[in-house]
PDB file of C-alpha atoms in Angstrom:
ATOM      1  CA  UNK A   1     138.566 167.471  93.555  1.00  0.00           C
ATOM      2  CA  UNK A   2     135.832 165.324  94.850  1.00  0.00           C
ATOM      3  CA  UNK A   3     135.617 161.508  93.260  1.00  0.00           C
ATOM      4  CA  UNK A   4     131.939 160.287  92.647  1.00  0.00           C
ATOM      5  CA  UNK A   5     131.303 156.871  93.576  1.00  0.00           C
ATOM      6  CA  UNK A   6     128.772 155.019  91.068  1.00  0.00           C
ATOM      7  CA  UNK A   7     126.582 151.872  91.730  1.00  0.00           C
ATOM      8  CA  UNK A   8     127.419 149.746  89.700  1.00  0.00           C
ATOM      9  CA  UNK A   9     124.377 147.301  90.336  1.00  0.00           C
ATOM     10  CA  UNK A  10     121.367 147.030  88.004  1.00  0.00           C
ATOM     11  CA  UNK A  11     117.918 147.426  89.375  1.00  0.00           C
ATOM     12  CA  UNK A  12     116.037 144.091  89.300  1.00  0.00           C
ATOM     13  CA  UNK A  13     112.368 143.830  89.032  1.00  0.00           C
ATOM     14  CA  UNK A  14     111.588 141.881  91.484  1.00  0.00           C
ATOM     15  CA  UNK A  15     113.151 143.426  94.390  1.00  0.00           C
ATOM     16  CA  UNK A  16     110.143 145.551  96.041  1.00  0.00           C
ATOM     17  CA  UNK A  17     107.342 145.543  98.503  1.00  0.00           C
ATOM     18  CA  UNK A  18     104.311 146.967  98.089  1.00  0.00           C
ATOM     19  CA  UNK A  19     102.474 149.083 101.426  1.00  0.00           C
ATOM     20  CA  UNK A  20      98.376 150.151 100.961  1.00  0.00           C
ATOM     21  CA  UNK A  21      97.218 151.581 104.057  1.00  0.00           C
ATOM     22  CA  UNK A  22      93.890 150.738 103.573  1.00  0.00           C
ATOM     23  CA  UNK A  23      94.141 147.299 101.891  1.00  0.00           C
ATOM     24  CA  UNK A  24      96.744 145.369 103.602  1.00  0.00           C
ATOM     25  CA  UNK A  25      95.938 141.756 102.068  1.00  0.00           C
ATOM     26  CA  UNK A  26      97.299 142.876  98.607  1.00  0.00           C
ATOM     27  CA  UNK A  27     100.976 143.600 100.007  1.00  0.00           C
ATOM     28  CA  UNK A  28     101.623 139.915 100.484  1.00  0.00           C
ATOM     29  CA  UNK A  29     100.032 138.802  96.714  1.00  0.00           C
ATOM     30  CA  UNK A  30     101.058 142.118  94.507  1.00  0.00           C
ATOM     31  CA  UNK A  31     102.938 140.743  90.966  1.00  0.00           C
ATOM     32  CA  UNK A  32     103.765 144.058  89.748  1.00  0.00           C
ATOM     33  CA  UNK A  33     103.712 147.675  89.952  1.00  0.00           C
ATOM     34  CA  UNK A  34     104.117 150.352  87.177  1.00  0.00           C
ATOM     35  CA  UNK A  35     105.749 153.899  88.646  1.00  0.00           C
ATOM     36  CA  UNK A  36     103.885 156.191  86.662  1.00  0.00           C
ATOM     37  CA  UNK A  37     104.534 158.624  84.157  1.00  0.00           C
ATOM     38  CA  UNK A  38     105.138 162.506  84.845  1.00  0.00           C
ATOM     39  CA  UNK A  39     104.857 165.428  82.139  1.00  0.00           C
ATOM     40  CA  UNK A  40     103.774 168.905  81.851  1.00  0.00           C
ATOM     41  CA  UNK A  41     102.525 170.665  78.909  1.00  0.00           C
ATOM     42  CA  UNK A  42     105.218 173.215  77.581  1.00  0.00           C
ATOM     43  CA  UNK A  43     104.195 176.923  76.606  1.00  0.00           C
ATOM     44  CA  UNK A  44     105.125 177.930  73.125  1.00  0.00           C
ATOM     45  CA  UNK A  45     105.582 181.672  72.566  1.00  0.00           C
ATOM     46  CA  UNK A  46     105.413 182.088  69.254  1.00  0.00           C
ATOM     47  CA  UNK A  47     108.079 185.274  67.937  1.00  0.00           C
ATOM     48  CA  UNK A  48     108.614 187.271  64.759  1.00  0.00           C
ATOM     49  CA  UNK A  49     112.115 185.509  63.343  1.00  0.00           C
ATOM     50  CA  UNK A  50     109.895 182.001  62.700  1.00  0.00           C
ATOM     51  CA  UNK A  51     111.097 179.959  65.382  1.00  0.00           C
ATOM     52  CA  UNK A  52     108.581 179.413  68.422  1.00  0.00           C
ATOM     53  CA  UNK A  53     110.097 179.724  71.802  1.00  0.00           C
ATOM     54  CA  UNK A  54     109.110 177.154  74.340  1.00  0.00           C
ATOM     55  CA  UNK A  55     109.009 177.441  78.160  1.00  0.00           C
ATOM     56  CA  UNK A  56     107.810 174.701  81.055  1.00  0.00           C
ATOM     57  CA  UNK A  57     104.360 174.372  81.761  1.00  0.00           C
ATOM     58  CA  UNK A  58     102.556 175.409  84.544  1.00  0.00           C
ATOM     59  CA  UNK A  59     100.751 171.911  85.752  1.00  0.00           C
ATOM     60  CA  UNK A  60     102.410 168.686  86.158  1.00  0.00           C
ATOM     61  CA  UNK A  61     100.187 165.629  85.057  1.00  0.00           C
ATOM     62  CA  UNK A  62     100.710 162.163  86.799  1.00  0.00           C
ATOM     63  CA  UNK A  63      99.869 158.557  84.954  1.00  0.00           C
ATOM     64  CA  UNK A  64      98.158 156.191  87.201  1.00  0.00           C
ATOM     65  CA  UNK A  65      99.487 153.959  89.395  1.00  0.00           C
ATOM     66  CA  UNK A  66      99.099 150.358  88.338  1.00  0.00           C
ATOM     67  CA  UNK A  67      98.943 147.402  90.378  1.00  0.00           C
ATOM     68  CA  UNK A  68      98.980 143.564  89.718  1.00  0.00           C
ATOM     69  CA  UNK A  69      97.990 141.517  91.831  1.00  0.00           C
ATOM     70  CA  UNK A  70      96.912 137.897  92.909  1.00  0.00           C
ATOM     71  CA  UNK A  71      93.871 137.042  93.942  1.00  0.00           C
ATOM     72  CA  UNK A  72      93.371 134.869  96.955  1.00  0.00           C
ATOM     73  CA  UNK A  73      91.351 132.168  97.484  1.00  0.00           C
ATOM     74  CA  UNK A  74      88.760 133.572 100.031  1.00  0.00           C
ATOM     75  CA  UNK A  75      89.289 136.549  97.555  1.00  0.00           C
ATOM     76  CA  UNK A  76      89.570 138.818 100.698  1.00  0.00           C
ATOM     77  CA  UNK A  77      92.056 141.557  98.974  1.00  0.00           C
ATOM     78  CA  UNK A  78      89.978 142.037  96.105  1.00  0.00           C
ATOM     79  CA  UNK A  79      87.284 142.351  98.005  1.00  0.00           C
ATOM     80  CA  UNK A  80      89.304 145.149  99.954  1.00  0.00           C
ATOM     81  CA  UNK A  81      89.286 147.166  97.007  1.00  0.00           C
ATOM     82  CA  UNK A  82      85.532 146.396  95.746  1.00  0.00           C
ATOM     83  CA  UNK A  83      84.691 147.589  99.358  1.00  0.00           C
ATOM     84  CA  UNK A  84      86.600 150.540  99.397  1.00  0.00           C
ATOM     85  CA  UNK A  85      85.167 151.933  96.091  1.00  0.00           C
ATOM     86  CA  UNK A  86      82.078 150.879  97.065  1.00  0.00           C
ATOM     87  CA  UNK A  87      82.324 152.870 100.123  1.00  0.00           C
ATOM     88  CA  UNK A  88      83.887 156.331  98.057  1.00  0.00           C
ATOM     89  CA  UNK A  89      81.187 155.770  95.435  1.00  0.00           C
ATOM     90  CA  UNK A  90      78.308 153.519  96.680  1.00  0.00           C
ATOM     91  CA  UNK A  91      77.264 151.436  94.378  1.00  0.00           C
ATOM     92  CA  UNK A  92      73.987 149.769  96.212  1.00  0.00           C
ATOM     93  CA  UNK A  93      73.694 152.084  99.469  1.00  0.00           C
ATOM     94  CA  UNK A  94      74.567 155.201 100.846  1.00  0.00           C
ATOM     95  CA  UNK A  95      75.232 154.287 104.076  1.00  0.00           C
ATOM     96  CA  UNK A  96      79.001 152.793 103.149  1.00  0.00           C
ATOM     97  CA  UNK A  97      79.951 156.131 101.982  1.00  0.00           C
ATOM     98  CA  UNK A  98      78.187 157.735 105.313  1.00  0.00           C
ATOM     99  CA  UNK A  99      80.387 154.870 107.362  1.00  0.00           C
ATOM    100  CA  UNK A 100      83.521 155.882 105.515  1.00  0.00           C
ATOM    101  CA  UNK A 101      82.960 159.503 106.389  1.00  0.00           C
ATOM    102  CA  UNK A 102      81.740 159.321 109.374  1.00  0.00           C
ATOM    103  CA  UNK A 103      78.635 161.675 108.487  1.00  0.00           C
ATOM    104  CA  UNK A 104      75.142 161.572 110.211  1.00  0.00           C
ATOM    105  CA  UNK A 105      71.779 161.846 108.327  1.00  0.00           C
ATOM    106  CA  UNK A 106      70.237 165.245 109.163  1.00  0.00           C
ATOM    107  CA  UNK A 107      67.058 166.342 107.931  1.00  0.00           C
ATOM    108  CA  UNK A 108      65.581 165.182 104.428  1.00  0.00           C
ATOM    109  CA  UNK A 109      67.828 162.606 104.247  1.00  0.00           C
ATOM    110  CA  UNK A 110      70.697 163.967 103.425  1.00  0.00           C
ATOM    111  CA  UNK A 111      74.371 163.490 105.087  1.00  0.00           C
ATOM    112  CA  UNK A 112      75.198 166.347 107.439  1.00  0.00           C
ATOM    113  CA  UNK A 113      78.618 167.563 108.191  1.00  0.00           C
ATOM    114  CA  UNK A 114      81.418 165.149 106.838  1.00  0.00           C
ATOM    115  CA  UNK A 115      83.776 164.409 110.222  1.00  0.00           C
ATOM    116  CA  UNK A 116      86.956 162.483 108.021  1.00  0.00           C
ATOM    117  CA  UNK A 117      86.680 163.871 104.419  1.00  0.00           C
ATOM    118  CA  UNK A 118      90.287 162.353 104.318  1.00  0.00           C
ATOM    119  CA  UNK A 119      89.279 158.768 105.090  1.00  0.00           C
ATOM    120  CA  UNK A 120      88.852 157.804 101.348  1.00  0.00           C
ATOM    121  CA  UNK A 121      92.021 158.191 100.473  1.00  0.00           C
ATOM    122  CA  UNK A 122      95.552 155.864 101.630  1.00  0.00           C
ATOM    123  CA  UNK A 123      98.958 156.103 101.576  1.00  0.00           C
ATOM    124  CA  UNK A 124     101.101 153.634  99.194  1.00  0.00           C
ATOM    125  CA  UNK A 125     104.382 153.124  99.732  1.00  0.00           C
ATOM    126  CA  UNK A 126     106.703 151.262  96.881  1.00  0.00           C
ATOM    127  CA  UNK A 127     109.542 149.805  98.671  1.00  0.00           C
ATOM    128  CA  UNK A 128     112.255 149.418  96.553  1.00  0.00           C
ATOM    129  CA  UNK A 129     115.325 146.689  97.162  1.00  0.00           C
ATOM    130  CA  UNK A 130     118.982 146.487  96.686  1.00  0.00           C
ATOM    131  CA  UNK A 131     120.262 143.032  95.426  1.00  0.00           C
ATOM    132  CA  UNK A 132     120.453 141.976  98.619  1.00  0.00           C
ATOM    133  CA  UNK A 133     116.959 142.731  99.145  1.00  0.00           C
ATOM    134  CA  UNK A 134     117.835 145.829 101.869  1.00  0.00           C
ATOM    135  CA  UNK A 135     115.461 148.561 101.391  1.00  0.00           C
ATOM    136  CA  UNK A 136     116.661 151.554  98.911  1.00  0.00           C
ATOM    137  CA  UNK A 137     114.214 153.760  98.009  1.00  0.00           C
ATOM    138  CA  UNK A 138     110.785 154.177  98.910  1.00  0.00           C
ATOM    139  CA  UNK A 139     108.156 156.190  96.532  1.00  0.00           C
ATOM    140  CA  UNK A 140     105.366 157.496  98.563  1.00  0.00           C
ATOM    141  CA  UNK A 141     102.176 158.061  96.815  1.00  0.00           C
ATOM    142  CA  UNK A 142      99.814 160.793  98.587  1.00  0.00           C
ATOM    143  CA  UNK A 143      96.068 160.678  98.781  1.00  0.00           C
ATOM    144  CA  UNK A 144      95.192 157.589  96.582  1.00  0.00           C
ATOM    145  CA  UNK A 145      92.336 155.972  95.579  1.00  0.00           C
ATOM    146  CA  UNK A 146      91.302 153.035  93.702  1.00  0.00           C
ATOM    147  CA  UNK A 147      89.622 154.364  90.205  1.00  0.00           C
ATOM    148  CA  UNK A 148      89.013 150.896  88.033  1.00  0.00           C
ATOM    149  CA  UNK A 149      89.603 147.142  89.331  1.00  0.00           C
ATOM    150  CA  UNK A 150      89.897 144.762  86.699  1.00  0.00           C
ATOM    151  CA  UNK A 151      87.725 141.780  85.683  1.00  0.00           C
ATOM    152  CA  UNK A 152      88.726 138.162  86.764  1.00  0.00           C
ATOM    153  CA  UNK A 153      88.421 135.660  84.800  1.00  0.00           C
ATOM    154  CA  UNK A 154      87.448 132.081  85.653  1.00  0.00           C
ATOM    155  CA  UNK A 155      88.084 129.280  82.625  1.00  0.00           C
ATOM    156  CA  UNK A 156      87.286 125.498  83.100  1.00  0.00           C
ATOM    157  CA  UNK A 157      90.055 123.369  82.155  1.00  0.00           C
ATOM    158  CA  UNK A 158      93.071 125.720  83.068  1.00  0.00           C
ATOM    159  CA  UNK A 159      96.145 124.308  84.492  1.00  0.00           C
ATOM    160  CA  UNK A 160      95.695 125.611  87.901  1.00  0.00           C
ATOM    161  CA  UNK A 161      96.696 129.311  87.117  1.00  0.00           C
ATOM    162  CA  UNK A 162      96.626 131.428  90.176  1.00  0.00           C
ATOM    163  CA  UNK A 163      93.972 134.467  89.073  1.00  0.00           C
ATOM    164  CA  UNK A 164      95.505 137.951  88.894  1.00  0.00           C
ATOM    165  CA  UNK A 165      93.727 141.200  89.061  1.00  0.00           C
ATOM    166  CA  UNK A 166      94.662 144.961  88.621  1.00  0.00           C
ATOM    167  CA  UNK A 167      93.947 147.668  90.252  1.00  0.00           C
ATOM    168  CA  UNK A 168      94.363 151.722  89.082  1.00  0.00           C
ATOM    169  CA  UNK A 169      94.934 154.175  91.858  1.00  0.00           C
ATOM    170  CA  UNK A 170      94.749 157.970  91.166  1.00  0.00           C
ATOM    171  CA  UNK A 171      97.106 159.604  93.359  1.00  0.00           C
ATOM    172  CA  UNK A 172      97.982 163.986  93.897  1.00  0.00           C
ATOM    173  CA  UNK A 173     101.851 163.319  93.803  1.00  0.00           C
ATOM    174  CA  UNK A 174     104.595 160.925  95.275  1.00  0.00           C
ATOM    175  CA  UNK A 175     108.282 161.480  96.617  1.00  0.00           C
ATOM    176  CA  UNK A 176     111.336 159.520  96.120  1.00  0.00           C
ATOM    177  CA  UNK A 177     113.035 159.132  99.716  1.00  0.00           C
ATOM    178  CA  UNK A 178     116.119 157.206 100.576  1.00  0.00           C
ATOM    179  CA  UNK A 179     114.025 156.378 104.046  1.00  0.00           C
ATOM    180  CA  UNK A 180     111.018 155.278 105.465  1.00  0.00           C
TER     181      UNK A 180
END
C-alpha cells in the first residue's frame, strides 16, 4: 500500500505574481486577484415516481477575473488598459482598432481583411507561491480581455493613500499547471 504525503502548509494570500501579456506595468503594482468562479447549469429530467433526476450540464460558465491594482504616478498601467479597450472598442477613432488589427481601409471606408484577429486578446498568468515564495502553481487564463476598468478617485485632504483601480477581464477558460 502506497502512503500519501499531505502539505501541511496553508496557502497565504500574498504569495503570487501576476503576468498580463499585454499590460506589463500592472504586474509590479497588482494588490489582489480573485480566481473566478466555475459552474454549469444541471439538467433535470423530470420522472413519474415524483423525484426529478438531475444530470451535468452541457456548458461551463466562468466568473470574471478580477484585478486590483495600484495606480502609478505617471498613471502609465492604467493607461495600458484604457488604451487597450480603446483599441478593441474605439471609443474616439477607428483607426486604434485598425492599428490593433492590423487591417487596411479598402473602399468606402471600411476595414478590409483583419491580418491578427487574435491581437486583442492576452495571456494572464497567476503565479502562485509556496511559503517560501518558490513558484507552485500557475493558472493560465486564455484569450482575455479587459471588459470594465474602475473609476479612481481623487479626494483633497487624504493621508497620502496610494490610488487603486480594478480591472475585469473576460477570459474562454484557464488551466491549473504545476509549471510554467
Amino acid at each position: 500500500m502506497t502512503e500519501t504525503t499531505i502539505n501541511k502548509s496553508i496557502l497565504n494570500a500574498n504569495n503570487f505574481r501576476l503576468l498580463i501579456d499585454k499590460i506589463p506595468t500592472v504586474e509590479y503594482f497588482c494588490q489582489s486577484v480573485t480566481i473566478p468562479s466555475l459552474a454549469f447549469a444541471e439538467t433535470i429530467m423530470p420522472s413519474r415516481v415524483g423525484i426529478d433526476a438531475f444530470f451535468p450540464g452541457d456548458k461551463v460558465e466562468f466568473g470574471l477575473l478580477n484585478v486590483s491594482f495600484l495606480v502609478d504616478e505617471d498613471m502609465e498601467n492604467y493607461k495600458e488598459v484604457y488604451n487597450w479597450m480603446d483599441a478593441i472598442l474605439p471609443i474616439r477613432d477607428t483607426e486604434n482598432y485598425k492599428a490593433l488589427v492590423n487591417s487596411e481601409t479598402v473602399s468606402m471606408n471600411q476595414l478590409g481583411a483583419i491580418n491578427d484577429a487574435l491581437a486583442e486578446y492576452s495571456q494572464i498568468t497567476l503565479v502562485v507561491n509556496t511559503n517560501k515564495n518558490i513558484p507552485n502553481r500557475y493558472f493560465k487564463f486564455y484569450d482575455c480581455f479587459p471588459t470594465a476598468l474602475g473609476e479612481i478617485q481623487f479626494q483633497s485632504g487624504a493621508d497620502g493613500q496610494p490610488i487603486s483601480c480594478d480591472v475585469s477581464f473576460r477570459f474562454t477558460y484557464f488551466d491549473i499547471e504545476t509549471n510554467s
